[in-house]
Coordinates of C-alpha atoms and ligand atoms in Angstrom, one line a residue:
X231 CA 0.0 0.0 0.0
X232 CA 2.9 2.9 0.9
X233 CA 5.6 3.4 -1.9
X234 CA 8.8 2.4 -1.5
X235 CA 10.8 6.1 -1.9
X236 CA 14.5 6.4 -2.0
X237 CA 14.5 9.9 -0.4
X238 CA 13.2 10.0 3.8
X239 CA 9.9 12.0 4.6
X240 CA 10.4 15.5 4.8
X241 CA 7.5 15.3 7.3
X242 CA 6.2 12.6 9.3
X243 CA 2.6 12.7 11.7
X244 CA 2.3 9.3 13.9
X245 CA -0.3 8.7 16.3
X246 CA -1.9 12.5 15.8
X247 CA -5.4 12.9 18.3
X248 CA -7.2 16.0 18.5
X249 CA -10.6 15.7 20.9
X250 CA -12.8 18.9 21.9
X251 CA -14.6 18.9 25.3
X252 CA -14.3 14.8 25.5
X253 CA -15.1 14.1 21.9
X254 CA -12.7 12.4 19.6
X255 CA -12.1 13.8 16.2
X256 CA -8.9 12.7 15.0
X257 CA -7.5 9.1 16.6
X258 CA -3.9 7.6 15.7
X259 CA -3.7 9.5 12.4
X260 CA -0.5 9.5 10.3
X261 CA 0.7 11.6 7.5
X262 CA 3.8 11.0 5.3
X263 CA 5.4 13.7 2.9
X264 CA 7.9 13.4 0.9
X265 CA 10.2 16.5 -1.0
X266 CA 8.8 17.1 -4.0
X267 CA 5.4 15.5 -4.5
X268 CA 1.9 16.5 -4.0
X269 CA 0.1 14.6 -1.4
X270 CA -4.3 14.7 -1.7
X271 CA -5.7 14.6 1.9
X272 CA -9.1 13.1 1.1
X273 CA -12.6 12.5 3.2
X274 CA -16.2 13.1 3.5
X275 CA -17.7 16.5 5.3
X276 CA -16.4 16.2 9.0
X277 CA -13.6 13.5 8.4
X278 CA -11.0 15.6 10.2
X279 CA -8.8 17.1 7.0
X280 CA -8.5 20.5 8.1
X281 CA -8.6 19.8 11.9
X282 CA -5.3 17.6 10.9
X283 CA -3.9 20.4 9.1
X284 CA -4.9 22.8 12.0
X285 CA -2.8 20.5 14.7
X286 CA 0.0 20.4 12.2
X287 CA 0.4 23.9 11.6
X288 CA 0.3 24.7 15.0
X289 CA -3.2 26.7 15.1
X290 CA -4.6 23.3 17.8
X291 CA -2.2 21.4 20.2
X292 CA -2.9 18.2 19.6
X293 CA -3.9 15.3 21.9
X294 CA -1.4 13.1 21.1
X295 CA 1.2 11.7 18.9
X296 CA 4.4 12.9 17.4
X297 CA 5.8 15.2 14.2
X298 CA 8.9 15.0 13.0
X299 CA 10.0 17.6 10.0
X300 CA 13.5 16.1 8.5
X301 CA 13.5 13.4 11.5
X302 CA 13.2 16.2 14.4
X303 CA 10.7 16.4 16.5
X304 CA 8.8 19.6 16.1
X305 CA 5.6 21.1 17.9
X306 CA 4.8 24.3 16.6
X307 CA 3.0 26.4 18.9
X308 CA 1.4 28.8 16.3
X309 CA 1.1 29.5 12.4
X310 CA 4.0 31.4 12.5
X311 CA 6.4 28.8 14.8
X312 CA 5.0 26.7 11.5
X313 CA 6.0 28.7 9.1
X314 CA 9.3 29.7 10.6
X315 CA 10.2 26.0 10.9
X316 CA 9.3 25.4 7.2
X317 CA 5.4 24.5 7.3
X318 CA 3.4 27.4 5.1
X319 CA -0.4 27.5 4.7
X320 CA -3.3 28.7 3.1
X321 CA -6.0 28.2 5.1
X322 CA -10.0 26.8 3.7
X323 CA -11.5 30.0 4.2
X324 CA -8.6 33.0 2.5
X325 CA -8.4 36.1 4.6
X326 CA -6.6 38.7 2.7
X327 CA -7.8 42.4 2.9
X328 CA -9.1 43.2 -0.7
X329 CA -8.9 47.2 0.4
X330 CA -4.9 46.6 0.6
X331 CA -2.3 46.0 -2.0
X332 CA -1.1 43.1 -3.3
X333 CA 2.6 43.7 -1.2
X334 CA 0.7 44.8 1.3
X335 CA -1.4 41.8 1.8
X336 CA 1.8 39.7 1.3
X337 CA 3.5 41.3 4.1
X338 CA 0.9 42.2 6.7
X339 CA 1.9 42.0 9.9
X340 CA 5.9 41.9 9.4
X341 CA 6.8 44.6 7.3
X342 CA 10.1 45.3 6.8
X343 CA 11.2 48.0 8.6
X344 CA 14.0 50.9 8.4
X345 CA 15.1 53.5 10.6
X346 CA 16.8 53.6 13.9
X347 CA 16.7 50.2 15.3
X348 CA 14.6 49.3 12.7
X349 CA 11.8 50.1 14.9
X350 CA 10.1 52.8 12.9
X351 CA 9.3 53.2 9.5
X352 CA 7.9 50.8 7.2
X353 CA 10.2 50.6 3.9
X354 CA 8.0 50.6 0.8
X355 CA 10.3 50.3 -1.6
X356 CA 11.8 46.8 0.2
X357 CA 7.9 46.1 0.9
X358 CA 7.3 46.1 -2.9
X359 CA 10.8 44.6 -3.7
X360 CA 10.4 41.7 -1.6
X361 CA 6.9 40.9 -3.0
X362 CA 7.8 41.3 -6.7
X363 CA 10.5 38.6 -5.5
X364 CA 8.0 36.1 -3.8
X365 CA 5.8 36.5 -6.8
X366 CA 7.9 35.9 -9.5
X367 CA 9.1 32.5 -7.7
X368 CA 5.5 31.3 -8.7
X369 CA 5.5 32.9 -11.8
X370 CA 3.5 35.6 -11.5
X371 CA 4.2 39.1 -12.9
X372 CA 1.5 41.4 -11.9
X373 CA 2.2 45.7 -10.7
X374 CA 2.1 44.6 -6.7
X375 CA 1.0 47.9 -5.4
X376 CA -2.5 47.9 -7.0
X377 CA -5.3 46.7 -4.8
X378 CA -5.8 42.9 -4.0
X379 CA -9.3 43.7 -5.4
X380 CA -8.5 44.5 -8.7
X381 CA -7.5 41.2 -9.7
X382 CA -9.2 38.0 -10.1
X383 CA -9.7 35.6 -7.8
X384 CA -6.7 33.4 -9.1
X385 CA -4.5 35.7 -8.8
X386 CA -5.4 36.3 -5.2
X387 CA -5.5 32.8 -4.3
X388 CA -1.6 32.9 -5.7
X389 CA -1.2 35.8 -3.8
X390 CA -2.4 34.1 -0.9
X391 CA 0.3 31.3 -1.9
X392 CA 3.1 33.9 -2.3
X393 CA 1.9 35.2 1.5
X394 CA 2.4 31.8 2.8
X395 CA 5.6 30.7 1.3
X396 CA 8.9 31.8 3.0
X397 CA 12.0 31.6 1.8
X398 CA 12.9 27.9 3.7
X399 CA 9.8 26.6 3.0
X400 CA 9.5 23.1 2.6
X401 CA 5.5 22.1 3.0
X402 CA 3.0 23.8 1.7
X403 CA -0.6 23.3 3.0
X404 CA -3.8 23.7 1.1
X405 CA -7.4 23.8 1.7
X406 CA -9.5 23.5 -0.5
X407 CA -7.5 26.2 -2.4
X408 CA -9.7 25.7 -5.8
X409 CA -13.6 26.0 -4.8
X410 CA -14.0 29.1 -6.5
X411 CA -11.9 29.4 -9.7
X412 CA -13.0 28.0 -13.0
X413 CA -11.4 25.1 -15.0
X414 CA -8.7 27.7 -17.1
X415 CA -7.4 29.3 -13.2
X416 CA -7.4 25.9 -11.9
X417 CA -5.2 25.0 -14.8
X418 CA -3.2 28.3 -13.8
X419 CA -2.8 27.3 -10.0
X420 CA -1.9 23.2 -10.9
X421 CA 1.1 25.0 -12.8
X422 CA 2.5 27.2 -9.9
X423 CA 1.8 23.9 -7.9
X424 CA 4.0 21.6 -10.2
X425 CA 6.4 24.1 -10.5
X426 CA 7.1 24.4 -6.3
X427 CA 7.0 20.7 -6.5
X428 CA 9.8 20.3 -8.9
X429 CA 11.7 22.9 -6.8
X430 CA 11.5 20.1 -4.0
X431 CA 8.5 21.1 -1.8
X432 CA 6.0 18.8 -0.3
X433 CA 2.3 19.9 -1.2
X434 CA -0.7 19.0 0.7
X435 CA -3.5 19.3 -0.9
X436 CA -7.3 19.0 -0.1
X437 CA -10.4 19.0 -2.3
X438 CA -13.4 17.3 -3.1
X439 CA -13.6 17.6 -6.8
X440 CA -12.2 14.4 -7.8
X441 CA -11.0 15.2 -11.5
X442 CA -8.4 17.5 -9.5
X443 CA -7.1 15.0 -7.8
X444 CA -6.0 12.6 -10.2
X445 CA -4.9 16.0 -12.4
X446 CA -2.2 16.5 -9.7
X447 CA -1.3 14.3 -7.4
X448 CA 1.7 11.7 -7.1
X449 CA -0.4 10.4 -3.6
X450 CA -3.5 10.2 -1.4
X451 CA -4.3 9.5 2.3
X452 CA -7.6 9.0 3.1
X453 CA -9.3 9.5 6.3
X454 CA -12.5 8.7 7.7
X455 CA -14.4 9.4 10.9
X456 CA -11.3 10.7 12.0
X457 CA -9.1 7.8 11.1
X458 CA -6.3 7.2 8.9
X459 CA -7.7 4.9 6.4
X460 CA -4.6 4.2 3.9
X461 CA -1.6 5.6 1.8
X462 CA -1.9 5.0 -1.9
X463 CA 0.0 6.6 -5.2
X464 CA -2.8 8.2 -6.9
X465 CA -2.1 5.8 -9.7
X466 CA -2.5 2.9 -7.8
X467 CA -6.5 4.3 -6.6
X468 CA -8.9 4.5 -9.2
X469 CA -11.7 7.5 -8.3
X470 CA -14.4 3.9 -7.5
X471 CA -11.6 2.5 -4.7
X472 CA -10.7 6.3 -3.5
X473 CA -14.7 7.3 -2.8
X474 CA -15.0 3.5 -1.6
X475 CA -12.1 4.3 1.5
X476 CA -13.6 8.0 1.8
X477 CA -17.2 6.6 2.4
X478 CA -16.7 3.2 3.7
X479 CA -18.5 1.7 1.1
X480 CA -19.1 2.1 -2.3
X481 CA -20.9 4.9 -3.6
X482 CA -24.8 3.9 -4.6
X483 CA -24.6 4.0 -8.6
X484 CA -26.2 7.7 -9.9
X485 CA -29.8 7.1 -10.0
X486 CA -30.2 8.1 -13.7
X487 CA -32.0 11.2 -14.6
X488 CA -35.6 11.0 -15.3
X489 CA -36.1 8.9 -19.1
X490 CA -39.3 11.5 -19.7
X491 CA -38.2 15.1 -18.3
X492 CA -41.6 16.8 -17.3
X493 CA -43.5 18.7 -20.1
X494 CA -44.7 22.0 -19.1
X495 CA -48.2 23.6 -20.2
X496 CA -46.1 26.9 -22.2
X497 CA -49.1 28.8 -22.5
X498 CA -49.8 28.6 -18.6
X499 CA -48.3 31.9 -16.3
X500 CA -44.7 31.3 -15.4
X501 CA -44.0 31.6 -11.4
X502 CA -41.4 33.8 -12.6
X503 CA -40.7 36.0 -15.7
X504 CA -38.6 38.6 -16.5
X505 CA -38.3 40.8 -19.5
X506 CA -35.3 42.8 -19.9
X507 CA -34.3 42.8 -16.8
X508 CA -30.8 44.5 -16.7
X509 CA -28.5 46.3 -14.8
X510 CA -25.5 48.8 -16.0
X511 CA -22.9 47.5 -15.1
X512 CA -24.2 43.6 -14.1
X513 CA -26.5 42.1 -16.6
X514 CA -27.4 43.0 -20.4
X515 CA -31.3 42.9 -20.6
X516 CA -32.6 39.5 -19.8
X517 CA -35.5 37.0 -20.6
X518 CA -36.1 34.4 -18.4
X519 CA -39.3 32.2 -17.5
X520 CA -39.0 29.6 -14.7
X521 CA -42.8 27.6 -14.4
X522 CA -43.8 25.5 -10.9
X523 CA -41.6 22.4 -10.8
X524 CA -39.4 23.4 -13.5
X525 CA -35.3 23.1 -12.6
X526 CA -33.8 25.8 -15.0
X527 CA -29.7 25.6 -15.0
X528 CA -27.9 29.0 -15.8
X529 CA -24.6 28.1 -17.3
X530 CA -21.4 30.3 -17.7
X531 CA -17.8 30.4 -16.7
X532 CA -16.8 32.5 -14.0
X533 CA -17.9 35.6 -14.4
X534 CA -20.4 35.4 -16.7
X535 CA -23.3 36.7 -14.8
X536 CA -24.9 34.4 -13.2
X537 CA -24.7 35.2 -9.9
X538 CA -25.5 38.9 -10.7
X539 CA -28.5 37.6 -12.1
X540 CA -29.6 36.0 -9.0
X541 CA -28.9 38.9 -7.0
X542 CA -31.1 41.0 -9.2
X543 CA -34.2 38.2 -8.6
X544 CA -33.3 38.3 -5.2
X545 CA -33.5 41.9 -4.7
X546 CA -30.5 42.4 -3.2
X547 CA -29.3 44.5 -6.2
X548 CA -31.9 47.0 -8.2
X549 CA -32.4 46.2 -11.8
X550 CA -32.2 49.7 -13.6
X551 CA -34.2 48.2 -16.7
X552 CA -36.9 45.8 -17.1
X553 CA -39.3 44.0 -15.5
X554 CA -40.0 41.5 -13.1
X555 CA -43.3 39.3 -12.6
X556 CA -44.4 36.7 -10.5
X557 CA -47.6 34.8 -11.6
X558 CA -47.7 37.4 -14.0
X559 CA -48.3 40.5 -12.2
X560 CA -45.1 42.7 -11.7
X561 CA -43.2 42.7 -8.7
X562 CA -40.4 45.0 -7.7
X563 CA -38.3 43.8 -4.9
X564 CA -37.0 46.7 -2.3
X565 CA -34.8 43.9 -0.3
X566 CA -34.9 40.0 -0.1
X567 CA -37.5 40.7 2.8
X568 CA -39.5 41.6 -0.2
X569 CA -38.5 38.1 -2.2
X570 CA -39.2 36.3 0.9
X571 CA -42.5 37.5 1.3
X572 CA -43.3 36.5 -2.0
X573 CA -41.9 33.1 -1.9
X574 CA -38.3 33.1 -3.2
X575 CA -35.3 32.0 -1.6
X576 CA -31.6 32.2 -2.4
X577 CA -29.0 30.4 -0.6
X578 CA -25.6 32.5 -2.0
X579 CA -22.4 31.5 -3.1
X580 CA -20.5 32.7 0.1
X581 CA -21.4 31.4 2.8
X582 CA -19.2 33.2 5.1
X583 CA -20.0 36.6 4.2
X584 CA -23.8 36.3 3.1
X585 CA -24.7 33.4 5.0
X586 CA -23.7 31.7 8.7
X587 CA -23.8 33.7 11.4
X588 CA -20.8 31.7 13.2
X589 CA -21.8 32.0 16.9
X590 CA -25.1 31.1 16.5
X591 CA -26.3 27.6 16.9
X592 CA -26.8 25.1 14.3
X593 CA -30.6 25.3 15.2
X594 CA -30.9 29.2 14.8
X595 CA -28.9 29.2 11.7
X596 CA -31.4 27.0 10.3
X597 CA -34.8 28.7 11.4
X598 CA -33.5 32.3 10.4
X599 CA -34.5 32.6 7.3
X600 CA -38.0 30.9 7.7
X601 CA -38.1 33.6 10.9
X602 CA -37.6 36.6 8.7
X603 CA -40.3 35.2 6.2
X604 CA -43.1 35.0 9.5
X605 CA -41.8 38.6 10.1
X606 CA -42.2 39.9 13.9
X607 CA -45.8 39.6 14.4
X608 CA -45.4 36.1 15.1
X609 CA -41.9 34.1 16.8
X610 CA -40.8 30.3 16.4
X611 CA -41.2 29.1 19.8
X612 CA -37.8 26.9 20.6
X613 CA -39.6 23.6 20.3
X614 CA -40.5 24.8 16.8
X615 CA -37.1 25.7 16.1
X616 CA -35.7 22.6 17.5
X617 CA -38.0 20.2 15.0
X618 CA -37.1 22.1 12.0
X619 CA -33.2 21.8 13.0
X620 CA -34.1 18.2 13.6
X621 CA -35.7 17.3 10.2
X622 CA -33.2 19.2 8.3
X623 CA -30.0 17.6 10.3
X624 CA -31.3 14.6 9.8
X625 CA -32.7 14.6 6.3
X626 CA -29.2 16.5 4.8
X627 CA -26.9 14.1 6.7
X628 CA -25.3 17.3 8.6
X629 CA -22.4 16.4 10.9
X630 CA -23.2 18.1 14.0
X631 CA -22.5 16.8 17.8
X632 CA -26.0 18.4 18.3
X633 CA -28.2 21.4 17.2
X634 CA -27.4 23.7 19.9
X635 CA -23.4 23.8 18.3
X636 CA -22.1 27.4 17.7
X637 CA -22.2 27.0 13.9
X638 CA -18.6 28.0 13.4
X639 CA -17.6 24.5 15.3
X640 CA -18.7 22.4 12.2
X641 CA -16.6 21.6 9.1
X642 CA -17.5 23.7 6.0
X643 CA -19.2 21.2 4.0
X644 CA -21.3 20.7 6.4
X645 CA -21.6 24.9 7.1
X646 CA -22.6 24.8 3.8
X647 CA -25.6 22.0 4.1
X648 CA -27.5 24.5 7.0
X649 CA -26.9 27.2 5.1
X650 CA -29.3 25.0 2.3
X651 CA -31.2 23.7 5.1
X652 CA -32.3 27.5 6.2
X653 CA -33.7 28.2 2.7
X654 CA -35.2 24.4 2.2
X655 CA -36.9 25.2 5.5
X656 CA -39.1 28.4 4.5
X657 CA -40.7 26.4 1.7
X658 CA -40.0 28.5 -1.4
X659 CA -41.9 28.1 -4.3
X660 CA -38.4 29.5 -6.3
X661 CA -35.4 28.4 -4.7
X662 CA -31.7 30.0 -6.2
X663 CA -29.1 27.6 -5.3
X664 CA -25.6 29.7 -6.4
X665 CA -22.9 26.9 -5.8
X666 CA -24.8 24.7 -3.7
X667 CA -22.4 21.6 -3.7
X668 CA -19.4 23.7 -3.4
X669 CA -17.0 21.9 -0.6
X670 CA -20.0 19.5 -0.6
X671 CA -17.9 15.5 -0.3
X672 CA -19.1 13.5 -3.5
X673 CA -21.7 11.6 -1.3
X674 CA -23.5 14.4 0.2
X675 CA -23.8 15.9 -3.5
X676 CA -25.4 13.2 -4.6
X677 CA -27.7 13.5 -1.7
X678 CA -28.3 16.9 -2.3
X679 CA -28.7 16.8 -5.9
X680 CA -31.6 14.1 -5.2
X681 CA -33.5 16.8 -2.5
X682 CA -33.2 19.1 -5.7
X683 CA -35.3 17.0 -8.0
X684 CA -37.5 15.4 -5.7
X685 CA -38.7 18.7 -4.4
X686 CA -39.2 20.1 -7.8
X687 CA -41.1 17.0 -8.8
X688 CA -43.2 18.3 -5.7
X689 CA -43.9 21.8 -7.2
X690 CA -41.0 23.9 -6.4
X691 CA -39.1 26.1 -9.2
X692 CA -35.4 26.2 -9.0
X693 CA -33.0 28.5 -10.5
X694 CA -29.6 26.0 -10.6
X695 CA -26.1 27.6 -10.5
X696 CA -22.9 25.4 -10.3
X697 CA -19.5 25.7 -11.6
X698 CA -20.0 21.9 -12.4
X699 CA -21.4 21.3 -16.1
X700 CA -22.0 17.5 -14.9
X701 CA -24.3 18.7 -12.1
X702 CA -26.3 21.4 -14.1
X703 CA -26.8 19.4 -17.0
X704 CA -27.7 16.1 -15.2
X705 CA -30.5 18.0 -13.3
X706 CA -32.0 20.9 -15.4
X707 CA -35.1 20.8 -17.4
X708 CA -33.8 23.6 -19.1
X709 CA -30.7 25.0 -19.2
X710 CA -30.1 29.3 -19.8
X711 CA -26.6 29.8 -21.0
X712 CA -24.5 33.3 -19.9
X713 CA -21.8 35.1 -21.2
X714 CA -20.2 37.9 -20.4
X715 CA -23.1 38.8 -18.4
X716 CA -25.8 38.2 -21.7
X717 CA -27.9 35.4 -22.0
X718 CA -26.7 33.4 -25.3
X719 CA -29.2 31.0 -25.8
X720 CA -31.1 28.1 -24.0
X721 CA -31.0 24.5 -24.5
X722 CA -33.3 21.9 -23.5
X723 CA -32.5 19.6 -20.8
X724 CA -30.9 16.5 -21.2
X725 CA -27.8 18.3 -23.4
X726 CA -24.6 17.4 -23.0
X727 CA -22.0 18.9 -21.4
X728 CA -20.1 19.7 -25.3
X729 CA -23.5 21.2 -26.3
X730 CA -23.2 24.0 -23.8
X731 CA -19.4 24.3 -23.8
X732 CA -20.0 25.0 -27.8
X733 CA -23.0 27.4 -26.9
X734 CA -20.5 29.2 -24.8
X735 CA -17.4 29.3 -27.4
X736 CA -19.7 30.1 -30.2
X737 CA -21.1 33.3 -28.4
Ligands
LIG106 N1 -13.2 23.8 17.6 C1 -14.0 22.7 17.4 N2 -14.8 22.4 18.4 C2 -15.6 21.3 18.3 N3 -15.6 20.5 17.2 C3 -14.9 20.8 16.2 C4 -14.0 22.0 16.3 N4 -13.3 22.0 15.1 C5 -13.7 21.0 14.3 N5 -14.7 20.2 15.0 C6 -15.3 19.0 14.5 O1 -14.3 18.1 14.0 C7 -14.8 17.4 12.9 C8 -13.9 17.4 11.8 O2 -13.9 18.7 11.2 P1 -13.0 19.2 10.1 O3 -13.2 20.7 9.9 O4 -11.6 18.8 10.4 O5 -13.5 18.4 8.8 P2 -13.1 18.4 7.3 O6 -12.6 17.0 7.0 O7 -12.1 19.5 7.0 O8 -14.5 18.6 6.5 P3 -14.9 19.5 5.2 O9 -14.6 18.7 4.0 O10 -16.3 19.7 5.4 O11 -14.1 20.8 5.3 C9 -16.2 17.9 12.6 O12 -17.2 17.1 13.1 C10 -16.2 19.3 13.3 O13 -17.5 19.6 13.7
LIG107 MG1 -12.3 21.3 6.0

């Protein structure tokens, strides 16, 4: 099962536990890294990946076991005991400061200084120097004293990279480092990655899109429930046997999509029209119809529009053209309180800045939304609350040690599955779901792709968004396709992922 290497680990984890107030999350996990390879750290939602990656970069003390980092013994006490030993990260959720420049985001908090005692003054021109020099080690060429905000998200994941890495580097750490770049930034990061590997670091590396995995990586450990599972080269575990150790099982074939997609009456009032709906700078005038049950996919790369358009339905932006109707008569939306009220729901792309509210329980994240839609004339009593949390735990699979957990606590795939739960729970007749199976593992995708269609086949209208071609074109009735924030055409569900793609390149 382990490789035979000629070269010694550059980093070695025996025996690591980790338990919060009595309960056990990692037990007797080990880790091997070699120089110059990249390592996937795979598992389901809750399996202990970043908790792992926390205790080794010295954000948790562990409860147990031993790291050694070129055969020494190390315990760092804090990111930066990490990182000055070697250990670099980049953490799940990136927290850079788009309001500062690129150098200064690379440098925060230990500038290089100049003056007497070099106490004083920060040194710009060093600052900007010394960034230049960490960027161009990845390849990156880019003016470093514009903001972090003017460029794409790519870039400021790479920036995030440059931040990380220090000059003796010899791990870098990954979370989940891809969830929201499309497939030609990906392609732009997996370079910088390759080429840090060939200069003889050891890459760790967590995702849960699969294809990225075998793109990548020389090797995988798996874990599950906490437990080290196995040690493979990545060409050793097909994607069947790498899901089968992540879940324990094998993963339940696809149920196929529906033989006969549902027909719908064309003359009957959609639930939701608009008619040149536009806004300046966000979205070129736009027709869209979305009837009861229907499942309409919008499709686009990055940038395209798509959650623009979403924000627009949602009222959280004002559409400067056009109209909006709901059962035909025309609606304009002041705030989502207004959406609510009239039945929509949108559960947003990011979670952390739209969405959880991290020191609230799991059980209050959950009835928030469906609170704001009763307004304040009339409260969820707490046995109310505590059913819906229930239901929704239970029926999502969310890993939780119990409702009443700060939110925060859980692992972000499973933040992400309240954060549907809270918009499942007010009913909608027209839910948005922007990303919804982003950090999701592969089984709780499946899972959630199944709630999508069977509540549609119930009545409910869903407006699709995902990054993932396979997942909007396996579940869409119909599918709207974006670019540059236009709508291009539609095709009828049950296309293939080429059809779009050429929809797109043909725009
Ligand atoms: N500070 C904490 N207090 C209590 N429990 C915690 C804490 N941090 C993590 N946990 C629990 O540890 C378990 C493992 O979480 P972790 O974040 O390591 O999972 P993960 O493998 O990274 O999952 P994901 O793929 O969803 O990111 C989860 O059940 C989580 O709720
Ligand atoms: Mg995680």
């Amino acid at each position: 099962m382990s490789t035979a290497r000629a070269t010694a680990p550059v980093l070695e984890l025996a025996g690591i536990g980790k338990s919060f107030s009595g309960i056990s999350v990692l037990e007797d996990v080990q880790l091997r890294l070699y120089p110059g390879e990249i390592h996937a750290l795979m598992g389901q939602n809750g399996a202990g990946k970043s908790t792992l990656i926390k205790v080794l970069t010295g954000v948790l003390a562990s409860s147990g076991g031993e790291m050694r980092l070129a055969g020494e013994l190390i315990r760092p006490g804090s990111p930066l005991e990490a990182q000055q030993l070697g250990i670099s990260t980049v953490y799940q959720e990136v927290n850079l400061c788009p309001n500062l420049s690129v150098a200064e985001n690379i440098f925060a908090g230990r500038y290089p200084r100049c003056g007497i005692a070099q106490g004083f003054r920060i040194d710009w021109g060093t600052v900007n120097e010394h960034a230049r020099a960490l960027l161009a080690r990845i390849g990156l060429d880019i003016d470093v004293t514009r903001l972090l905000a003017s460029y794409p998200v790519a870039v400021q994941q790479m920036v995030a990279i440059a931040r990380a890495l220090g000059v003796s580097s010899k791990v870098l750490i990954l979370d989940e480092p891809t969830s929201s770049l499309d497939d030609e930034e990906v392609h732009k990061l997996f370079d910088v990655l390759r080429r840090l590997r060939d200069e003889g670091l050891a890459i760790v590396f967590v995702t849960h899109f699969m294809n990225q995995v075998y793109a990548v990586s020389d090797r995988i450990t798996v874990l599950r429930n906490g437990r080290w599972v196995g040690e493979w080269r990545a060409a050793d575990l097909g994607p069947q046997a790498l899901i089968a150790a992540m879940l324990g099982r094998e993963l339940a074939a696809q149920s196929a999509r529906p033989e006969v997609l549902p027909s719908f009456d064309d003359t009957a009032t959609a639930l939701l029209q608009t008619e040149g709906l536009a806004q300046a700078t966000q979205l070129q005038p736009l027709d869209l119809r979305v009837r009861a049950g229907e499942i309409v996919g919008l499709a686009g790369l990055l940038g395209a529009g798509r959650t623009e358009l979403a924000r627009l339905l949602f009222g959280m932006e004002t559409p400067d053209r056009g109209v909006i109707r709901i059962d035909g008569q025309v609606v304009s939306f002041a705030s989502p309180a207004d959406a609510i009220r009239h039945g929509l729901a949108l559960c947003p792309e990011e979670r952390k800045t739209d969405g959880i509210v991290a020191e609230l329980s799991v059980r209050e994240n959950i009835a928030l939304a469906l609170q704001a839609r009763m307004g304040t004339a009339k409260f969820l009593s707490h046995a109310e609350q505590t059913a819906l949390a229930e239901r929704f735990v239970s029926a999502l699979g969310i890993k939780t040690a119990s409702i009443e957990t700060p939110i925060g606590l859980l692992s972000g795939g499973n933040q992400q599955k309240a954060m549907i739960a809270r918009w499942l729970a007010t009913a909608p007749r027209l839910l948005i779901l922007d990303e919804p199976t982003r950090g999701i593992d592969v089984a709780a995708k499946q899972e959630i792709m199944e709630q999508i269609l069977k509540l549609a086949a119930a009545g409910m209208a869903v407006i699709f968004i995902s990054s993932e071609m396979s997942e909007v074109v396996r579940v869409a009735h119909r599918i709207v396709v974006l670019r540059d924030r236009k709508k291009v055409g539609e095709l009828p569900g049950g296309s293939t992922e080429d059809e779009v793609y050429e929809m797109i390149a043909a725009a």
